Short mmCIF file of C-alpha atoms in Angstrom, two decimals:
data_model
loop_
_atom_site.label_atom_id
_atom_site.label_comp_id
_atom_site.label_asym_id
_atom_site.label_seq_id
_atom_site.Cartn_x
_atom_site.Cartn_y
_atom_site.Cartn_z
CA UNK A 4 -23.83 5.75 46.97
CA UNK A 5 -20.26 6.08 47.55
CA UNK A 6 -19.27 2.76 45.94
CA UNK A 7 -21.59 3.60 42.93
CA UNK A 8 -19.67 6.66 42.50
CA UNK A 9 -16.15 4.71 42.95
CA UNK A 10 -16.33 2.29 40.14
CA UNK A 11 -16.51 4.79 37.24
CA UNK A 12 -14.32 7.00 38.91
CA UNK A 13 -11.75 3.90 39.26
CA UNK A 14 -12.38 3.06 35.48
CA UNK A 15 -11.82 6.36 34.07
CA UNK A 16 -8.73 6.94 36.34
CA UNK A 17 -7.53 3.68 35.23
CA UNK A 18 -7.80 4.20 31.72
CA UNK A 19 -6.19 7.35 31.68
CA UNK A 20 -3.23 6.43 33.94
CA UNK A 21 -0.74 5.89 31.22
CA UNK A 22 -1.72 9.12 29.47
CA UNK A 23 -1.21 11.31 32.54
CA UNK A 24 2.00 9.26 33.23
CA UNK A 25 3.38 9.98 29.66
CA UNK A 26 2.69 13.71 30.08
CA UNK A 27 4.29 14.10 33.48
CA UNK A 28 7.59 11.93 32.63
CA UNK A 29 10.32 13.65 31.47
CA UNK A 30 11.90 10.87 29.52
CA UNK A 31 11.01 9.60 26.12
CA UNK A 32 9.51 6.22 25.58
CA UNK A 33 11.78 3.55 25.30
CA UNK A 34 10.63 0.29 23.71
CA UNK A 35 12.33 -2.84 23.77
CA UNK A 36 11.67 -6.44 22.43
CA UNK A 37 8.29 -8.02 23.73
CA UNK A 38 7.07 -4.87 24.85
CA UNK A 39 3.87 -5.04 23.06
CA UNK A 40 3.37 -8.37 24.29
CA UNK A 41 3.89 -7.17 27.99
CA UNK A 42 1.70 -4.18 27.40
CA UNK A 43 -1.36 -6.86 26.47
CA UNK A 44 -0.55 -8.89 29.45
CA UNK A 45 -0.58 -5.70 31.79
CA UNK A 46 -3.94 -4.47 30.17
CA UNK A 47 -5.20 -7.94 30.71
CA UNK A 48 -4.39 -7.70 34.35
CA UNK A 49 -5.85 -4.40 34.88
CA UNK A 50 -9.06 -5.46 33.18
CA UNK A 51 -9.23 -8.60 35.74
CA UNK A 52 -8.77 -6.01 38.64
CA UNK A 53 -11.50 -3.76 37.16
CA UNK A 54 -14.05 -6.84 36.75
CA UNK A 55 -13.20 -7.72 40.17
CA UNK A 56 -14.43 -4.11 41.36
CA UNK A 57 -17.46 -4.51 39.43
CA UNK A 58 -18.34 -8.11 40.78
CA UNK A 59 -18.01 -6.38 44.35
CA UNK A 60 -20.15 -3.67 43.39
CA UNK A 61 -22.64 -6.18 41.87
CA UNK A 62 -22.68 -8.42 44.85
CA UNK A 63 -23.36 -5.15 47.28
CA UNK A 64 -26.09 -3.97 44.68
CA UNK A 65 -24.15 -0.48 44.75
CA UNK A 66 -25.26 0.29 41.35
CA UNK A 67 -27.67 -0.21 38.64
CA UNK A 68 -27.05 -3.91 36.98
CA UNK A 69 -27.11 -2.54 33.47
CA UNK A 70 -24.92 0.21 34.14
CA UNK A 71 -22.33 -2.75 35.50
CA UNK A 72 -23.15 -4.67 32.40
CA UNK A 73 -22.24 -1.66 30.42
CA UNK A 74 -18.75 -1.53 32.22
CA UNK A 75 -18.15 -4.98 31.29
CA UNK A 76 -18.84 -4.71 27.63
CA UNK A 77 -16.57 -1.29 27.76
CA UNK A 78 -13.53 -3.41 29.21
CA UNK A 79 -14.22 -5.94 26.94
CA UNK A 80 -13.92 -3.67 24.00
CA UNK A 81 -11.03 -2.26 25.16
CA UNK A 82 -9.11 -5.46 25.49
CA UNK A 83 -9.88 -6.54 22.40
CA UNK A 84 -9.26 -3.68 20.39
CA UNK A 85 -5.63 -3.70 21.80
CA UNK A 86 -4.93 -6.95 21.18
CA UNK A 87 -2.18 -7.86 18.78
CA UNK A 88 -3.60 -8.82 15.22
CA UNK A 89 -2.20 -11.99 13.94
CA UNK A 90 0.51 -10.98 10.82
CA UNK A 91 -0.31 -13.79 8.29
CA UNK A 92 2.24 -12.01 5.94
CA UNK A 93 4.59 -9.50 6.80
CA UNK A 94 7.49 -8.16 4.64
CA UNK A 95 9.54 -5.18 4.52
CA UNK A 96 12.00 -6.32 2.48
CA UNK A 97 14.77 -4.87 4.71
CA UNK A 98 17.07 -8.14 4.61
CA UNK A 99 17.61 -7.55 0.67
CA UNK A 100 16.09 -10.70 -0.12
CA UNK A 101 12.58 -11.31 -1.46
CA UNK A 102 13.03 -15.15 -2.01
CA UNK A 103 13.28 -16.06 1.57
CA UNK A 104 11.00 -15.73 4.85
CA UNK A 105 9.06 -15.36 3.19
CA UNK A 106 9.46 -16.77 -0.28
CA UNK A 107 8.23 -14.78 -2.98
CA UNK A 108 8.31 -16.10 -6.52
CA UNK A 109 8.94 -13.96 -9.74
CA UNK A 110 6.49 -15.25 -12.65
CA UNK A 111 7.22 -12.93 -15.24
CA UNK A 112 9.09 -9.46 -15.65
CA UNK A 113 11.71 -7.91 -13.22
CA UNK A 114 11.93 -7.27 -9.72
CA UNK A 115 14.54 -6.47 -7.31
CA UNK A 116 15.06 -4.77 -3.74
CA UNK A 117 16.53 -1.35 -3.31
CA UNK A 118 17.72 -0.92 0.15
CA UNK A 119 16.07 2.57 0.30
CA UNK A 120 13.02 1.83 -1.46
CA UNK A 121 11.85 -1.80 -0.91
CA UNK A 122 10.91 -4.23 -3.63
CA UNK A 123 11.18 -2.37 -7.19
CA UNK A 124 9.40 -3.06 -10.54
CA UNK A 125 9.61 -1.04 -13.35
CA UNK A 126 7.79 -1.54 -16.64
CA UNK A 127 8.59 1.32 -19.15
CA UNK A 128 5.44 2.95 -21.01
CA UNK A 129 5.04 5.02 -24.47
CA UNK A 130 8.58 4.17 -25.75
CA UNK A 131 10.47 5.71 -22.74
CA UNK A 132 13.45 3.24 -21.48
CA UNK A 133 13.56 1.70 -17.96
CA UNK A 134 16.42 4.22 -17.19
CA UNK A 135 14.06 7.30 -17.81
CA UNK A 136 11.14 5.70 -16.07
CA UNK A 137 13.15 5.19 -12.83
CA UNK A 138 14.37 8.51 -12.66
CA UNK A 139 11.21 9.82 -10.72
CA UNK A 140 11.64 7.91 -7.60
CA UNK A 141 15.31 7.83 -7.67
CA UNK A 142 15.35 11.67 -7.74
CA UNK A 143 13.27 11.59 -4.45
CA UNK A 144 15.90 9.92 -2.54
CA UNK A 145 19.15 10.78 -4.33
CA UNK A 146 20.20 14.39 -4.92
CA UNK A 147 23.05 13.54 -7.13
CA UNK A 148 20.80 11.98 -9.55
CA UNK A 149 18.97 15.31 -9.71
CA UNK A 150 22.00 17.22 -10.21
CA UNK A 151 22.73 14.47 -13.47
CA UNK A 152 19.21 14.99 -14.38
CA UNK A 153 19.68 18.45 -14.73
CA UNK A 154 22.83 18.26 -16.66
CA UNK A 155 21.19 15.87 -19.04
CA UNK A 156 18.52 18.45 -19.76
CA UNK A 157 20.97 21.11 -20.23
CA UNK A 158 22.88 19.05 -22.64
CA UNK A 159 19.63 18.44 -24.54
CA UNK A 160 18.71 21.85 -24.76
CA UNK A 161 22.09 22.73 -26.50
CA UNK A 162 21.69 19.93 -28.99
CA UNK A 163 18.31 21.49 -30.04
CA UNK A 164 19.49 24.65 -30.16
CA UNK A 165 22.46 23.33 -32.44
CA UNK A 166 19.97 21.64 -34.53
CA UNK A 167 18.14 24.83 -34.93
CA UNK A 168 20.99 26.56 -35.94
CA UNK A 169 21.90 23.96 -38.59
CA UNK A 170 18.47 24.21 -40.16
CA UNK A 171 18.51 27.99 -40.25
CA UNK A 172 21.99 27.67 -42.29
CA UNK A 173 20.67 25.07 -44.58
CA UNK A 174 17.82 27.18 -45.73
CA UNK A 175 19.87 30.15 -46.07
CA UNK A 176 22.57 27.99 -48.01
CA UNK A 177 19.71 26.50 -50.35
CA UNK A 178 20.40 22.69 -49.22
CA UNK A 179 16.95 22.43 -48.02
CA UNK A 180 13.74 24.04 -48.54
CA UNK A 181 10.61 24.66 -46.32
CA UNK A 182 8.93 21.47 -47.99
CA UNK A 183 11.70 19.19 -46.92
CA UNK A 184 11.28 20.33 -43.27
CA UNK A 185 7.44 19.63 -43.78
CA UNK A 186 8.17 16.22 -45.07
CA UNK A 187 10.52 15.47 -42.64
CA UNK A 188 13.28 14.49 -45.01
CA UNK A 189 16.30 14.65 -42.91
CA UNK A 190 18.68 12.28 -44.91
CA UNK A 191 17.88 9.85 -42.32
CA UNK A 192 16.50 6.29 -42.85
CA UNK A 193 13.08 6.04 -41.56
CA UNK A 194 12.22 3.69 -38.51
CA UNK A 195 9.94 0.82 -38.97
CA UNK A 196 6.98 0.79 -36.93
CA UNK A 197 6.69 -2.39 -35.11
CA UNK A 198 3.19 -1.97 -33.94
CA UNK A 199 1.40 -1.04 -30.82
CA UNK A 200 2.88 -3.67 -28.92
CA UNK A 201 1.78 -2.98 -25.03
CA UNK A 202 4.22 -3.68 -22.11
CA UNK A 203 4.30 -7.25 -20.52
CA UNK A 204 2.83 -7.24 -16.90
CA UNK A 205 5.57 -7.96 -14.43
CA UNK A 206 4.09 -10.36 -11.47
CA UNK A 207 5.30 -11.73 -8.48
CA UNK A 208 3.51 -14.20 -6.14
CA UNK A 209 3.47 -15.10 -2.83
CA UNK A 210 1.66 -18.38 -1.58
CA UNK A 211 0.38 -18.54 1.50
CA UNK A 212 -2.74 -19.54 3.76
CA UNK A 213 -4.96 -16.25 4.22
CA UNK A 214 -8.10 -16.49 5.88
CA UNK A 215 -11.60 -15.33 3.90
CA UNK A 216 -11.57 -12.68 6.19
CA UNK A 217 -8.46 -10.35 6.39
CA UNK A 218 -7.03 -6.72 6.77
CA UNK A 219 -4.21 -6.14 3.70
CA UNK A 220 -1.83 -3.04 4.17
CA UNK A 221 0.63 -2.20 1.70
CA UNK A 222 3.09 0.65 1.74
CA UNK A 223 3.88 1.86 -1.68
CA UNK A 224 5.61 4.77 -3.88
CA UNK A 225 4.55 5.27 -7.57
CA UNK A 226 6.68 7.08 -9.95
CA UNK A 227 5.72 9.01 -13.00
CA UNK A 228 1.90 9.06 -13.57
CA UNK A 229 0.78 7.79 -16.96
CA UNK A 230 -2.79 6.74 -18.46
CA UNK A 231 -1.24 3.16 -19.14
CA UNK A 232 0.28 3.01 -15.87
CA UNK A 233 -1.38 0.16 -13.70
CA UNK A 234 -0.71 -1.51 -10.14
CA UNK A 235 -2.58 -4.76 -8.82
CA UNK A 236 -2.81 -6.72 -5.88
CA UNK A 237 -4.93 -9.94 -6.14
CA UNK A 238 -5.60 -12.20 -3.45
CA UNK A 239 -6.00 -15.62 -5.00
CA UNK A 240 -7.63 -18.96 -4.60
CA UNK A 241 -6.78 -22.08 -6.16
CA UNK A 242 -3.84 -23.25 -8.01
CA UNK A 243 -2.41 -20.73 -10.35
CA UNK A 244 -4.53 -18.11 -8.85
CA UNK A 245 -8.03 -19.43 -11.12
CA UNK A 246 -10.14 -16.86 -8.93
CA UNK A 247 -10.36 -14.28 -6.24
CA UNK A 248 -10.28 -10.53 -5.42
CA UNK A 249 -7.99 -7.66 -7.33
CA UNK A 250 -7.44 -4.09 -6.19
CA UNK A 251 -6.06 -2.10 -9.05
CA UNK A 252 -4.79 1.62 -8.94
CA UNK A 253 -4.75 3.16 -12.48
CA UNK A 254 -2.34 6.04 -12.51
CA UNK A 255 -3.55 9.46 -13.96
CA UNK A 256 -6.94 7.96 -14.73
CA UNK A 257 -10.77 7.94 -13.65
CA UNK A 258 -11.58 5.77 -11.89
CA UNK A 259 -8.27 5.60 -10.18
CA UNK A 260 -9.33 2.67 -8.10
CA UNK A 261 -10.88 -0.38 -9.01
CA UNK A 262 -12.19 -3.59 -6.82
CA UNK A 263 -12.95 -6.41 -9.17
CA UNK A 264 -13.82 -10.16 -8.55
CA UNK A 265 -11.90 -12.50 -11.22
CA UNK A 266 -12.56 -16.02 -12.18
CA UNK A 267 -12.39 -18.51 -15.11
CA UNK A 268 -14.91 -16.08 -17.00
CA UNK A 269 -12.83 -13.33 -16.50
CA UNK A 270 -13.00 -10.16 -14.04
CA UNK A 271 -15.91 -8.24 -13.35
CA UNK A 272 -15.91 -5.03 -11.46
CA UNK A 273 -17.67 -4.75 -8.43
CA UNK A 274 -16.61 -1.48 -6.82
CA UNK A 275 -14.68 1.81 -7.99
CA UNK A 276 -13.49 5.15 -6.84
CA UNK A 277 -14.91 7.74 -9.46
CA UNK A 278 -12.22 10.20 -9.00
CA UNK A 279 -8.50 9.91 -10.37
CA UNK A 280 -5.79 9.42 -7.71
CA UNK A 281 -2.20 10.92 -7.53
CA UNK A 282 0.15 9.04 -5.88
CA UNK A 283 3.10 10.23 -7.71
CA UNK A 284 4.21 13.11 -4.72
CA UNK A 285 7.40 11.58 -3.62
CA UNK A 286 5.50 10.35 -0.34
CA UNK A 287 4.79 6.53 0.55
CA UNK A 288 1.19 5.54 0.49
CA UNK A 289 -0.81 3.03 2.30
CA UNK A 290 -3.23 1.10 0.26
CA UNK A 291 -5.53 -1.28 2.07
CA UNK A 292 -8.01 -3.82 1.86
CA UNK A 293 -10.13 -5.34 4.50
CA UNK A 294 -12.67 -8.07 4.10
CA UNK A 295 -15.19 -8.81 7.08
CA UNK A 296 -16.62 -12.11 7.70
CA UNK A 297 -19.94 -11.09 6.22
CA UNK A 298 -18.30 -10.50 3.14
CA UNK A 299 -17.99 -6.62 3.42
CA UNK A 300 -15.20 -5.46 1.63
CA UNK A 301 -13.71 -1.99 2.06
CA UNK A 302 -10.42 -0.26 0.24
CA UNK A 303 -8.69 2.75 1.85
CA UNK A 304 -5.92 5.04 0.42
CA UNK A 305 -3.90 6.76 3.42
CA UNK A 306 -6.96 5.73 5.84
CA UNK A 307 -9.60 7.55 3.60
CA UNK A 308 -12.19 5.11 2.46
CA UNK A 309 -12.62 4.90 -1.16
CA UNK A 310 -14.64 1.83 -1.80
CA UNK A 311 -17.15 -0.20 0.32
CA UNK A 312 -19.00 -3.02 -1.49
CA UNK A 313 -20.14 -6.45 -0.03
CA UNK A 314 -19.34 -9.53 -1.96
CA UNK A 315 -20.10 -13.40 -0.75
CA UNK A 316 -19.17 -15.26 -3.97
CA UNK A 317 -15.77 -16.45 -2.55
CA UNK A 318 -16.16 -18.22 0.91
CA UNK A 319 -13.10 -20.22 0.83
CA UNK A 320 -9.63 -19.21 2.53
CA UNK A 321 -7.21 -17.49 -0.05
CA UNK A 322 -4.00 -19.39 -1.26
CA UNK A 323 -1.63 -16.70 -1.47
CA UNK A 324 -1.17 -12.84 -2.68
CA UNK A 325 0.45 -11.74 -5.84
CA UNK A 326 1.51 -8.12 -7.19
CA UNK A 327 1.41 -7.00 -10.88
CA UNK A 328 2.88 -4.02 -12.59
CA UNK A 329 0.63 -3.47 -15.71
CA UNK A 330 3.17 -0.51 -16.71
CA UNK A 331 5.04 2.25 -14.43
CA UNK A 332 7.66 2.54 -11.80
CA UNK A 333 6.55 1.37 -8.02
CA UNK A 334 8.29 0.39 -5.16
CA UNK A 335 6.74 -1.65 -2.37
CA UNK A 336 8.10 -0.69 0.90
CA UNK A 337 5.93 -3.09 2.90
CA UNK A 338 3.35 -5.40 2.77
CA UNK A 339 1.58 -7.06 5.74
CA UNK A 340 -1.89 -9.33 5.65
CA UNK A 341 -3.97 -9.85 9.24
CA UNK A 342 -6.26 -12.47 10.01
CA UNK A 343 -9.78 -11.50 11.54
CA UNK A 344 -9.31 -10.37 14.94
#
């Protein structure tokens, strides 16, 4: 009877010991290189000791065999959960160079590494220039830019007041009529309309061996929201990215998140989040896509599940990942892709 009570008590005490020690200690945690690996080894040693106790209890018939098997299963689950995931790709761009370790290749558009924001890409929208588009993210981290922007706004307001004063003077002097104002006649040559040309996407690609079952995590920031702004993450197969899965964030629109399968016949939406998303709040957000071995795919933003579908169409490993700026201002602070545990 004593041994039957002792086994679960020992198990609970062993699993709770690190937390209790942490609460009682007056020192903060100190992490050194390799600490994660050392913790995994310590956990495995603890599991072996608990397994030995269970073996002893089983030999002495000190507990129900089903209870002892439950203990074994619980230990195995804790060990599996604590095991470090295999990182197939990991990059936080802290070295200031996206072309080396790992080696990204720019297919189109412009990309740069910002020491504060990570990998940066900006595509102007609706006639705005690149400098204007980039202000939203820059001002988050740079107070001087905020002050400069304030001064620019004051200057613009002053110019507007001066223009209004000149218009009133012209009307009073008879140099212009209300008809001139309505027709837009301001003695300036009209600009030629070049047509509704959309922005050319910016794309950067990393070729790598990625298992068919994976977990992708992208920490990103988004600038000014716009209905034409779009950012895509592609997991592709084949030379030139002929097929794969695409997770699309569409700023200021509904739906705000789409999961598509693409191939030679085009792209097909297989899942979507019905509501609009607003990631333009000055904070970093983690966008994740997980594909399990049975084809179940889950898309989350900051841990909240937004899309869950099952797709078994693509069974081969993936050959790489690409990031596509379809319009907007984005900073990729880090990206990681893990294999199946």
